mmCIF file of C-alpha atoms in Angstrom:
data_model
loop_
_atom_site.group_PDB
_atom_site.id
_atom_site.type_symbol
_atom_site.label_atom_id
_atom_site.label_comp_id
_atom_site.label_asym_id
_atom_site.label_seq_id
_atom_site.Cartn_x
_atom_site.Cartn_y
_atom_site.Cartn_z
ATOM 1 C CA MET A 1 -24.611 -8.220 9.000
ATOM 2 C CA SER A 2 -21.198 -9.061 11.244
ATOM 3 C CA PRO A 3 -20.745 -13.222 11.175
ATOM 4 C CA THR A 4 -20.625 -14.351 15.148
ATOM 5 C CA ASN A 5 -17.423 -15.350 14.524
ATOM 6 C CA ASP A 6 -16.110 -12.446 15.831
ATOM 7 C CA PHE A 7 -13.398 -11.531 17.550
ATOM 8 C CA ALA A 8 -13.455 -11.047 21.025
ATOM 9 C CA SER A 9 -9.761 -9.159 21.434
ATOM 10 C CA LEU A 10 -7.129 -8.612 19.370
ATOM 11 C CA ARG A 11 -5.347 -11.341 20.565
ATOM 12 C CA GLU A 12 -7.641 -13.151 19.748
ATOM 13 C CA ALA A 13 -7.695 -10.989 16.765
ATOM 14 C CA ALA A 14 -3.463 -10.812 16.047
ATOM 15 C CA ASP A 15 -3.048 -15.079 17.082
ATOM 16 C CA TRP A 16 -5.339 -15.650 14.042
ATOM 17 C CA TYR A 17 -3.738 -12.864 11.435
ATOM 18 C CA ASP A 18 -0.184 -14.090 12.772
ATOM 19 C CA ASP A 19 -0.915 -18.024 12.025
ATOM 20 C CA TRP A 20 -3.272 -16.777 8.520
ATOM 21 C CA LEU A 21 0.085 -14.755 7.006
ATOM 22 C CA ARG A 22 2.550 -17.060 7.865
ATOM 23 C CA VAL A 23 1.096 -20.734 8.041
ATOM 24 C CA HIS A 24 -0.628 -19.902 4.329
ATOM 25 C CA ALA A 25 -0.808 -16.900 2.960
ATOM 26 C CA LEU A 26 3.246 -16.485 2.417
ATOM 27 C CA PRO A 27 3.801 -19.990 1.617
ATOM 28 C CA LEU A 28 0.663 -20.007 -0.994
ATOM 29 C CA TRP A 29 2.174 -17.273 -2.673
ATOM 30 C CA TRP A 30 5.816 -18.448 -3.066
ATOM 31 C CA GLU A 31 4.818 -21.831 -4.400
ATOM 32 C CA ALA A 32 1.850 -20.583 -6.516
ATOM 33 C CA GLY A 33 1.662 -16.835 -7.354
ATOM 34 C CA THR A 34 5.280 -16.546 -8.227
ATOM 35 C CA ASP A 35 6.937 -17.988 -12.364
ATOM 36 C CA HIS A 36 9.487 -20.298 -11.932
ATOM 37 C CA VAL A 37 9.858 -21.093 -14.872
ATOM 38 C CA ARG A 38 10.425 -17.606 -16.461
ATOM 39 C CA GLY A 39 10.504 -15.572 -13.142
ATOM 40 C CA GLY A 40 9.074 -12.951 -11.680
ATOM 41 C CA PHE A 41 5.413 -12.391 -9.489
ATOM 42 C CA LEU A 42 2.092 -13.350 -11.021
ATOM 43 C CA GLU A 43 -1.353 -10.327 -10.540
ATOM 44 C CA ALA A 44 -3.145 -13.008 -9.715
ATOM 45 C CA LEU A 45 -4.708 -15.935 -7.774
ATOM 46 C CA SER A 46 -8.137 -17.378 -7.798
ATOM 47 C CA LEU A 47 -10.382 -17.823 -4.751
ATOM 48 C CA GLN A 48 -8.517 -21.644 -5.121
ATOM 49 C CA GLY A 49 -5.382 -20.287 -4.758
ATOM 50 C CA GLU A 50 -4.828 -21.056 -8.661
ATOM 51 C CA PRO A 51 -2.993 -18.658 -10.526
ATOM 52 C CA ARG A 52 -4.043 -16.693 -13.256
ATOM 53 C CA PRO A 53 -1.297 -15.757 -15.634
ATOM 54 C CA ALA A 54 -0.988 -11.901 -17.049
ATOM 55 C CA PRO A 55 0.960 -8.998 -18.520
ATOM 56 C CA ARG A 56 3.319 -7.873 -14.747
ATOM 57 C CA ARG A 57 2.974 -4.961 -13.564
ATOM 58 C CA GLY A 58 5.917 -3.107 -12.460
ATOM 59 C CA ARG A 59 4.220 -1.876 -9.196
ATOM 60 C CA VAL A 60 3.493 -5.864 -8.559
ATOM 61 C CA GLN A 61 6.960 -6.390 -9.027
ATOM 62 C CA GLY A 62 7.827 -3.744 -5.845
ATOM 63 C CA ARG A 63 5.707 -4.578 -3.503
ATOM 64 C CA GLN A 64 6.780 -8.668 -3.456
ATOM 65 C CA ILE A 65 9.459 -7.648 -3.108
ATOM 66 C CA PHE A 66 8.426 -5.921 0.166
ATOM 67 C CA THR A 67 6.290 -8.324 1.268
ATOM 68 C CA TYR A 68 8.871 -11.344 1.704
ATOM 69 C CA ALA A 69 11.492 -8.667 2.877
ATOM 70 C CA GLN A 70 9.179 -7.638 5.998
ATOM 71 C CA ALA A 71 8.152 -11.366 6.204
ATOM 72 C CA GLY A 72 12.533 -11.830 6.945
ATOM 73 C CA MET A 73 11.964 -8.468 9.196
ATOM 74 C CA MET A 74 9.100 -10.451 10.978
ATOM 75 C CA GLY A 75 10.614 -14.027 11.432
ATOM 76 C CA TRP A 76 8.834 -15.824 8.761
ATOM 77 C CA ASP A 77 10.813 -19.045 8.873
ATOM 78 C CA GLY A 78 10.389 -19.599 5.599
ATOM 79 C CA PRO A 79 12.035 -18.559 1.602
ATOM 80 C CA TRP A 80 12.018 -14.933 2.412
ATOM 81 C CA ARG A 81 15.625 -14.087 0.790
ATOM 82 C CA GLN A 82 15.124 -16.286 -2.166
ATOM 83 C CA ALA A 83 12.005 -14.715 -2.591
ATOM 84 C CA ALA A 84 12.811 -11.200 -2.446
ATOM 85 C CA TRP A 85 15.329 -11.366 -4.461
ATOM 86 C CA HIS A 86 14.102 -13.334 -7.243
ATOM 87 C CA GLY A 87 11.656 -10.696 -7.596
ATOM 88 C CA VAL A 88 14.321 -7.836 -7.168
ATOM 89 C CA ASP A 89 16.823 -10.007 -9.726
ATOM 90 C CA TYR A 90 13.732 -10.478 -12.456
ATOM 91 C CA MET A 91 12.585 -6.522 -11.562
ATOM 92 C CA LEU A 92 16.207 -5.240 -12.656
ATOM 93 C CA ALA A 93 16.711 -6.923 -15.311
ATOM 94 C CA HIS A 94 13.077 -6.454 -17.416
ATOM 95 C CA PHE A 95 11.607 -3.415 -16.217
ATOM 96 C CA GLN A 96 14.141 -0.898 -15.033
ATOM 97 C CA ARG A 97 14.890 1.352 -18.295
ATOM 98 C CA GLU A 98 18.594 3.153 -19.266
ATOM 99 C CA ASP A 99 17.490 5.623 -17.454
ATOM 100 C CA GLY A 100 17.109 3.914 -14.279
ATOM 101 C CA LEU A 101 13.433 4.601 -13.798
ATOM 102 C CA ILE A 102 11.059 0.589 -14.498
ATOM 103 C CA ARG A 103 8.238 0.891 -16.587
ATOM 104 C CA THR A 104 4.618 -0.458 -15.856
ATOM 105 C CA LEU A 105 4.521 -3.443 -17.678
ATOM 106 C CA VAL A 106 5.928 -6.450 -18.786
ATOM 107 C CA GLY A 107 4.247 -9.422 -20.995
ATOM 108 C CA LEU A 108 4.826 -13.139 -19.832
ATOM 109 C CA ASN A 109 7.714 -13.765 -20.846
ATOM 110 C CA GLY A 110 9.861 -10.744 -20.105
ATOM 111 C CA GLU A 111 9.163 -8.148 -23.419
ATOM 112 C CA PRO A 112 8.011 -4.897 -22.644
ATOM 113 C CA ILE A 113 4.313 -3.240 -23.065
ATOM 114 C CA ASP A 114 4.486 -0.326 -21.848
ATOM 115 C CA ASP A 115 7.200 1.435 -21.364
ATOM 116 C CA THR A 116 6.199 4.160 -19.235
ATOM 117 C CA ALA A 117 7.416 5.398 -15.910
ATOM 118 C CA MET A 118 5.433 6.058 -13.174
ATOM 119 C CA LEU A 119 5.511 7.422 -9.996
ATOM 120 C CA TYR A 120 3.453 4.888 -8.291
ATOM 121 C CA ASP A 121 5.664 2.381 -9.182
ATOM 122 C CA GLN A 122 8.783 4.220 -9.075
ATOM 123 C CA ALA A 123 7.640 4.150 -4.822
ATOM 124 C CA PHE A 124 7.214 0.776 -4.730
ATOM 125 C CA ALA A 125 9.986 -0.336 -6.267
ATOM 126 C CA ILE A 126 12.207 2.169 -3.700
ATOM 127 C CA LEU A 127 10.026 0.907 -1.299
ATOM 128 C CA GLY A 128 10.715 -3.483 -1.876
ATOM 129 C CA LEU A 129 14.457 -2.353 -3.088
ATOM 130 C CA ALA A 130 14.948 0.052 1.234
ATOM 131 C CA THR A 131 12.989 -3.107 2.837
ATOM 132 C CA LEU A 132 15.223 -5.788 1.975
ATOM 133 C CA HIS A 133 18.142 -3.089 2.185
ATOM 134 C CA GLN A 134 16.660 -3.221 5.912
ATOM 135 C CA VAL A 135 16.837 -7.578 6.315
ATOM 136 C CA ASP A 136 20.057 -8.343 4.304
ATOM 137 C CA PRO A 137 21.982 -5.366 4.610
ATOM 138 C CA GLY A 138 24.823 -6.761 3.048
ATOM 139 C CA ARG A 139 24.355 -6.475 -0.509
ATOM 140 C CA SER A 140 25.643 -2.608 -1.779
ATOM 141 C CA ASP A 141 23.904 -3.152 -4.765
ATOM 142 C CA LEU A 142 20.364 -2.358 -2.851
ATOM 143 C CA VAL A 143 21.684 1.054 -2.443
ATOM 144 C CA ALA A 144 23.059 1.777 -5.581
ATOM 145 C CA GLU A 145 19.750 0.443 -7.806
ATOM 146 C CA GLY A 146 17.513 2.249 -4.216
ATOM 147 C CA ASP A 147 19.429 5.893 -5.986
ATOM 148 C CA LYS A 148 19.095 5.066 -9.264
ATOM 149 C CA ILE A 149 15.576 5.655 -9.325
ATOM 150 C CA ARG A 150 15.519 8.471 -7.317
ATOM 151 C CA HIS A 151 18.179 10.139 -9.607
ATOM 152 C CA GLY A 152 15.767 9.151 -12.752
ATOM 153 C CA LEU A 153 12.726 11.129 -9.971
ATOM 154 C CA GLN A 154 14.273 13.844 -11.147
ATOM 155 C CA SER A 155 12.527 14.033 -14.307
ATOM 156 C CA MET A 156 9.119 14.138 -12.889
ATOM 157 C CA ARG A 157 9.631 17.017 -11.317
ATOM 158 C CA HIS A 158 7.151 19.742 -11.404
ATOM 159 C CA VAL A 159 7.327 23.155 -11.450
ATOM 160 C CA HIS A 160 5.239 24.061 -9.224
ATOM 161 C CA GLY A 161 6.487 21.589 -6.359
ATOM 162 C CA GLY A 162 5.640 18.042 -6.283
ATOM 163 C CA PHE A 163 6.311 15.319 -8.441
ATOM 164 C CA ARG A 164 4.220 14.381 -12.063
ATOM 165 C CA GLU A 165 2.305 11.240 -11.953
ATOM 166 C CA ASN A 166 2.189 10.096 -15.738
ATOM 167 C CA ILE A 167 -1.617 9.854 -16.358
ATOM 168 C CA VAL A 168 -5.212 11.036 -16.934
ATOM 169 C CA GLN A 169 -4.485 12.698 -13.532
ATOM 170 C CA PRO A 170 -1.371 14.072 -12.772
ATOM 171 C CA PHE A 171 -1.149 15.670 -9.751
ATOM 172 C CA GLN A 172 -2.527 13.412 -6.857
ATOM 173 C CA ALA A 173 -1.614 12.537 -3.411
ATOM 174 C CA ASN A 174 -1.694 9.276 -3.972
ATOM 175 C CA ALA A 175 1.623 8.719 -5.500
ATOM 176 C CA HIS A 176 3.435 11.139 -3.455
ATOM 177 C CA MET A 177 1.767 9.145 -0.037
ATOM 178 C CA HIS A 178 3.702 5.542 -1.880
ATOM 179 C CA LEU A 179 6.952 7.690 -2.039
ATOM 180 C CA LEU A 180 6.643 10.045 1.369
ATOM 181 C CA GLU A 181 6.338 5.170 2.849
ATOM 182 C CA ALA A 182 9.863 4.676 0.585
ATOM 183 C CA ALA A 183 11.514 7.427 1.987
ATOM 184 C CA MET A 184 10.838 6.525 4.995
ATOM 185 C CA ALA A 185 11.336 3.010 4.851
ATOM 186 C CA TRP A 186 15.782 3.764 3.352
ATOM 187 C CA GLY A 187 15.696 6.076 6.615
ATOM 188 C CA GLU A 188 15.416 3.322 9.025
ATOM 189 C CA GLY A 189 17.185 1.796 7.564
ATOM 190 C CA GLY A 190 20.301 4.256 7.763
ATOM 191 C CA GLU A 191 20.043 5.844 4.892
ATOM 192 C CA ALA A 192 19.484 9.882 6.010
ATOM 193 C CA SER A 193 20.579 11.041 2.212
ATOM 194 C CA TRP A 194 16.114 9.878 2.003
ATOM 195 C CA ASP A 195 15.706 12.445 5.019
ATOM 196 C CA ALA A 196 15.254 15.512 2.495
ATOM 197 C CA LEU A 197 12.433 13.620 0.851
ATOM 198 C CA ALA A 198 10.374 12.157 3.116
ATOM 199 C CA ASP A 199 10.109 15.590 4.482
ATOM 200 C CA GLU A 200 9.213 17.198 1.171
ATOM 201 C CA ILE A 201 6.566 15.424 0.834
ATOM 202 C CA VAL A 202 4.748 16.012 4.931
ATOM 203 C CA GLU A 203 5.486 19.232 4.149
ATOM 204 C CA ALA A 204 3.063 18.896 0.736
ATOM 205 C CA ALA A 205 0.798 16.906 2.094
ATOM 206 C CA LEU A 206 0.140 19.470 5.203
ATOM 207 C CA THR A 207 0.016 22.381 3.539
ATOM 208 C CA THR A 208 -1.213 21.666 0.209
ATOM 209 C CA PHE A 209 -2.755 17.709 0.486
ATOM 210 C CA ILE A 210 -5.407 18.979 3.603
ATOM 211 C CA ASP A 211 -7.953 20.862 2.937
ATOM 212 C CA PRO A 212 -6.816 23.575 5.219
ATOM 213 C CA GLU A 213 -10.855 24.241 6.310
ATOM 214 C CA GLY A 214 -12.323 20.373 6.432
ATOM 215 C CA GLY A 215 -8.760 18.618 7.787
ATOM 216 C CA PHE A 216 -9.467 15.916 5.259
ATOM 217 C CA LEU A 217 -7.104 15.099 2.389
ATOM 218 C CA ARG A 218 -7.892 15.343 -1.652
ATOM 219 C CA GLU A 219 -6.928 13.014 -4.162
ATOM 220 C CA PHE A 220 -6.910 15.316 -6.933
ATOM 221 C CA PHE A 221 -4.926 19.058 -7.868
ATOM 222 C CA ASP A 222 -4.716 21.222 -10.853
ATOM 223 C CA GLU A 223 -0.732 22.514 -12.381
ATOM 224 C CA GLU A 224 -0.358 24.824 -9.572
ATOM 225 C CA TRP A 225 -1.765 21.841 -6.989
ATOM 226 C CA ARG A 226 -5.574 23.989 -6.463
ATOM 227 C CA PRO A 227 -7.746 21.864 -6.012
ATOM 228 C CA ALA A 228 -8.865 19.931 -9.448
ATOM 229 C CA ALA A 229 -12.533 21.180 -10.728
ATOM 230 C CA GLY A 230 -15.200 19.315 -10.788
ATOM 231 C CA ASP A 231 -16.573 15.974 -9.042
ATOM 232 C CA GLU A 232 -12.654 14.607 -9.427
ATOM 233 C CA GLY A 233 -11.357 17.851 -6.599
ATOM 234 C CA ARG A 234 -14.294 16.696 -4.334
ATOM 235 C CA LEU A 235 -13.256 13.376 -3.860
ATOM 236 C CA VAL A 236 -12.720 11.861 -0.209
ATOM 237 C CA GLU A 237 -10.953 7.872 0.795
ATOM 238 C CA PRO A 238 -11.331 6.596 3.447
ATOM 239 C CA GLY A 239 -8.792 4.824 2.984
ATOM 240 C CA HIS A 240 -6.240 7.215 2.172
ATOM 241 C CA GLN A 241 -7.467 8.879 5.240
ATOM 242 C CA PHE A 242 -6.332 5.876 7.049
ATOM 243 C CA GLU A 243 -2.997 5.302 5.357
ATOM 244 C CA TRP A 244 -1.768 9.640 5.708
ATOM 245 C CA ALA A 245 -2.353 9.207 9.334
ATOM 246 C CA TRP A 246 -0.746 5.840 9.734
ATOM 247 C CA LEU A 247 2.349 7.670 8.008
ATOM 248 C CA LEU A 248 2.067 10.817 9.675
ATOM 249 C CA GLU A 249 2.209 9.688 13.542
ATOM 250 C CA ARG A 250 5.186 7.741 12.565
ATOM 251 C CA TRP A 251 7.152 11.020 10.535
ATOM 252 C CA GLY A 252 5.441 12.375 13.368
ATOM 253 C CA ARG A 253 7.382 10.564 16.107
ATOM 254 C CA GLN A 254 10.733 10.178 14.341
ATOM 255 C CA ARG A 255 10.913 14.250 13.979
ATOM 256 C CA GLY A 256 9.696 15.219 17.097
ATOM 257 C CA ARG A 257 6.175 17.391 15.015
ATOM 258 C CA ALA A 258 3.970 17.281 17.323
ATOM 259 C CA ASP A 259 1.638 19.382 14.198
ATOM 260 C CA ALA A 260 2.180 16.526 11.962
ATOM 261 C CA ARG A 261 0.498 14.130 15.136
ATOM 262 C CA THR A 262 -2.571 16.420 15.428
ATOM 263 C CA MET A 263 -3.009 16.007 11.376
ATOM 264 C CA ALA A 264 -2.795 12.354 12.050
ATOM 265 C CA ARG A 265 -5.845 12.257 14.644
ATOM 266 C CA ARG A 266 -7.689 14.432 12.353
ATOM 267 C CA LEU A 267 -7.524 12.658 9.433
ATOM 268 C CA PHE A 268 -8.481 9.551 11.021
ATOM 269 C CA ALA A 269 -11.610 11.294 12.414
ATOM 270 C CA ILE A 270 -12.446 12.210 8.795
ATOM 271 C CA GLY A 271 -11.883 8.787 7.597
ATOM 272 C CA ARG A 272 -13.775 6.793 10.467
ATOM 273 C CA LYS A 273 -16.944 8.707 8.921
ATOM 274 C CA GLY A 274 -16.341 6.303 6.177
ATOM 275 C CA VAL A 275 -17.254 3.333 8.005
ATOM 276 C CA ASP A 276 -20.159 1.771 7.250
ATOM 277 C CA PRO A 277 -21.476 0.927 10.810
ATOM 278 C CA VAL A 278 -23.844 -2.247 8.779
ATOM 279 C CA ARG A 279 -20.832 -3.442 7.412
ATOM 280 C CA GLY A 280 -18.278 -2.656 9.836
ATOM 281 C CA VAL A 281 -16.401 -2.376 6.947
ATOM 282 C CA ALA A 282 -14.763 1.312 4.912
ATOM 283 C CA VAL A 283 -16.042 2.462 1.872
ATOM 284 C CA ASN A 284 -14.483 3.309 -1.308
ATOM 285 C CA GLU A 285 -15.350 6.835 -1.679
ATOM 286 C CA LEU A 286 -17.147 10.068 0.290
ATOM 287 C CA TRP A 287 -17.759 13.681 -0.781
ATOM 288 C CA ASP A 288 -15.829 16.632 0.483
ATOM 289 C CA ASP A 289 -19.065 16.767 2.395
ATOM 290 C CA LEU A 290 -18.247 13.910 3.892
ATOM 291 C CA THR A 291 -20.901 12.137 2.320
ATOM 292 C CA LEU A 292 -21.570 8.767 0.784
ATOM 293 C CA ARG A 293 -19.759 9.033 -2.871
ATOM 294 C CA ASP A 294 -18.951 5.376 -3.243
ATOM 295 C CA GLY A 295 -20.465 1.755 -0.892
ATOM 296 C CA THR A 296 -18.859 -0.689 -2.504
ATOM 297 C CA ALA A 297 -15.837 -1.530 -0.014
ATOM 298 C CA ARG A 298 -12.317 -2.805 -1.168
ATOM 299 C CA LEU A 299 -10.154 -4.595 0.356
ATOM 300 C CA TRP A 300 -7.242 -2.090 0.815
ATOM 301 C CA PRO A 301 -9.435 0.544 2.955
ATOM 302 C CA GLN A 302 -9.898 -2.088 5.919
ATOM 303 C CA THR A 303 -6.391 -2.659 6.441
ATOM 304 C CA GLU A 304 -5.235 1.515 6.711
ATOM 305 C CA HIS A 305 -7.997 1.530 9.231
ATOM 306 C CA LEU A 306 -6.676 -1.668 11.565
ATOM 307 C CA LYS A 307 -3.172 0.292 11.248
ATOM 308 C CA ALA A 308 -4.065 3.434 11.481
ATOM 309 C CA ALA A 309 -6.311 2.704 14.236
ATOM 310 C CA LEU A 310 -3.373 0.553 16.145
ATOM 311 C CA ILE A 311 -0.755 3.204 15.637
ATOM 312 C CA LEU A 312 -3.397 5.853 17.137
ATOM 313 C CA ASP A 313 -4.209 3.413 20.053
ATOM 314 C CA ASP A 314 -7.883 3.497 19.021
ATOM 315 C CA LEU A 315 -7.970 -0.336 20.172
ATOM 316 C CA ASP A 316 -12.302 -0.279 19.384
ATOM 317 C CA ALA A 317 -11.636 1.215 16.315
ATOM 318 C CA ALA A 318 -8.652 -1.651 15.743
ATOM 319 C CA LEU A 319 -11.238 -4.565 16.995
ATOM 320 C CA GLU A 320 -13.977 -3.149 14.231
ATOM 321 C CA ALA A 321 -11.451 -3.357 11.812
ATOM 322 C CA ALA A 322 -9.675 -6.024 12.549
ATOM 323 C CA ASN A 323 -13.522 -7.683 12.104
ATOM 324 C CA GLY A 324 -14.195 -6.293 8.893
ATOM 325 C CA LEU A 325 -11.170 -7.315 7.351
ATOM 326 C CA ARG A 326 -11.281 -10.942 8.581
ATOM 327 C CA ARG A 327 -14.670 -11.354 6.194
ATOM 328 C CA TYR A 328 -12.727 -10.854 3.150
ATOM 329 C CA LEU A 329 -9.831 -13.877 3.574
ATOM 330 C CA GLU A 330 -12.544 -16.209 4.663
ATOM 331 C CA THR A 331 -12.022 -17.933 1.781
ATOM 332 C CA PRO A 332 -12.231 -21.523 -0.327
ATOM 333 C CA ARG A 333 -8.202 -21.397 0.363
ATOM 334 C CA LEU A 334 -6.725 -19.969 3.588
ATOM 335 C CA GLY A 335 -3.746 -17.315 1.784
ATOM 336 C CA VAL A 336 -6.393 -15.428 -1.106
ATOM 337 C CA TRP A 337 -9.125 -13.497 -0.601
ATOM 338 C CA ARG A 338 -12.253 -11.598 -2.306
ATOM 339 C CA ASP A 339 -11.410 -7.586 -3.302
ATOM 340 C CA ARG A 340 -14.223 -5.597 -2.868
ATOM 341 C CA MET A 341 -17.405 -5.435 -1.292
ATOM 342 C CA ASN A 342 -20.602 -4.657 -2.288
ATOM 343 C CA VAL A 343 -23.102 -2.648 -0.702
ATOM 344 C CA ASP A 344 -25.435 -5.275 0.140
ATOM 345 C CA GLY A 345 -22.607 -6.771 2.591
ATOM 346 C CA HIS A 346 -21.978 -9.669 -0.566
ATOM 347 C CA PHE A 347 -18.674 -9.484 -1.918
ATOM 348 C CA GLN A 348 -18.177 -9.402 -6.161
ATOM 349 C CA GLU A 349 -16.814 -12.400 -8.344
ATOM 350 C CA GLY A 350 -13.599 -12.487 -9.141
ATOM 351 C CA PRO A 351 -9.729 -13.798 -8.902
ATOM 352 C CA ALA A 352 -7.312 -11.634 -5.625
ATOM 353 C CA PRO A 353 -4.815 -9.291 -6.627
ATOM 354 C CA ALA A 354 -1.506 -9.883 -5.389
ATOM 355 C CA THR A 355 -0.777 -6.117 -4.680
ATOM 356 C CA SER A 356 -2.988 -6.641 -1.473
ATOM 357 C CA LEU A 357 -0.065 -8.974 -0.114
ATOM 358 C CA TYR A 358 1.496 -5.450 0.735
ATOM 359 C CA HIS A 359 -0.621 -4.233 2.919
ATOM 360 C CA LEU A 360 -2.429 -7.876 4.203
ATOM 361 C CA ILE A 361 1.306 -7.925 5.482
ATOM 362 C CA LEU A 362 1.301 -4.748 7.504
ATOM 363 C CA ALA A 363 -1.718 -4.782 9.443
ATOM 364 C CA CYS A 364 -1.149 -8.365 10.244
ATOM 365 C CA LYS A 365 2.862 -6.608 11.676
ATOM 366 C CA SER A 366 1.283 -4.452 12.839
ATOM 367 C CA LEU A 367 -1.818 -6.704 14.907
ATOM 368 C CA ALA A 368 1.326 -8.878 16.367
ATOM 369 C CA ASP A 369 3.423 -5.659 17.803
ATOM 370 C CA SER A 370 0.350 -4.582 19.699
ATOM 371 C CA GLN A 371 0.791 -7.536 21.831
ATOM 372 C CA ALA A 372 4.159 -7.414 21.493
#
């Protein structure tokens, strides 16, 4: 099922993705994916690049702030600073509660719809602020706003360690993973007070989230951080094996921890078991015996496959991932993407979710860095 226009090399892939990002995606999402009248970022664009207005989630604002701050770090010559601050101003004005935490959902006019504070949303607000602080350090208020959310997180602490998420499955690895990424971003920006949180989450991953016998990362747990009962406790997501591998390798290098780096390679090998050799893409879900659970394939696991392969220097896997991901990006209007591939290799119809640009810019950056 692989198309005939596959990349022949990672250099060719890096050049293509860099052009796609800088020339098409970043300008389009600033022009059409941003509300220049009421503020904030939109949830989605059509495959023709047309706005798809809908109530706005806190995670979209945090991710798009991150995206444009990251674009500034990558030297994009577009209005990255204007875009990032557009998101910060809107997020703090309409999403931030009195306790400093970020609410889940607001309406088109900025009115609160769901006041719940999701751990997942806090992680992306923190990540966006941290990344903007790295590239635009003159604004000390970013540090204060990050600290305000971090202090608010204490109300989400769980008696048996870690944090509770405000969803049906409150004990999960995924929100911790994004909180780790956010804490690491502050640490990399010179704010060492965040290092303890990053270290705490990595230790939880090494001792709890990752199965000690199988070496794979589980998603859901009970209140004592044991695997959840039933099918929920058996879920293994290849995309998250890759994403954790990428983070553990980075953290292990920073801290001089060989055990974390060894685990990163173990998780990557598990994730590769979820790559369909026919379609050349990572599937959504496996069971905990590593057999297929859900053979559809969303876009985001392809970006994580690429990032992990590159940081772990598996160049063959990286080229496979770059070719698989490209198929999602070949759309009527360049700069948007298809989100879900069926088991037969055809894509489901639907708009391009804004949340994916966070994944995509990191994949593009990883490719560019690999060829620097």
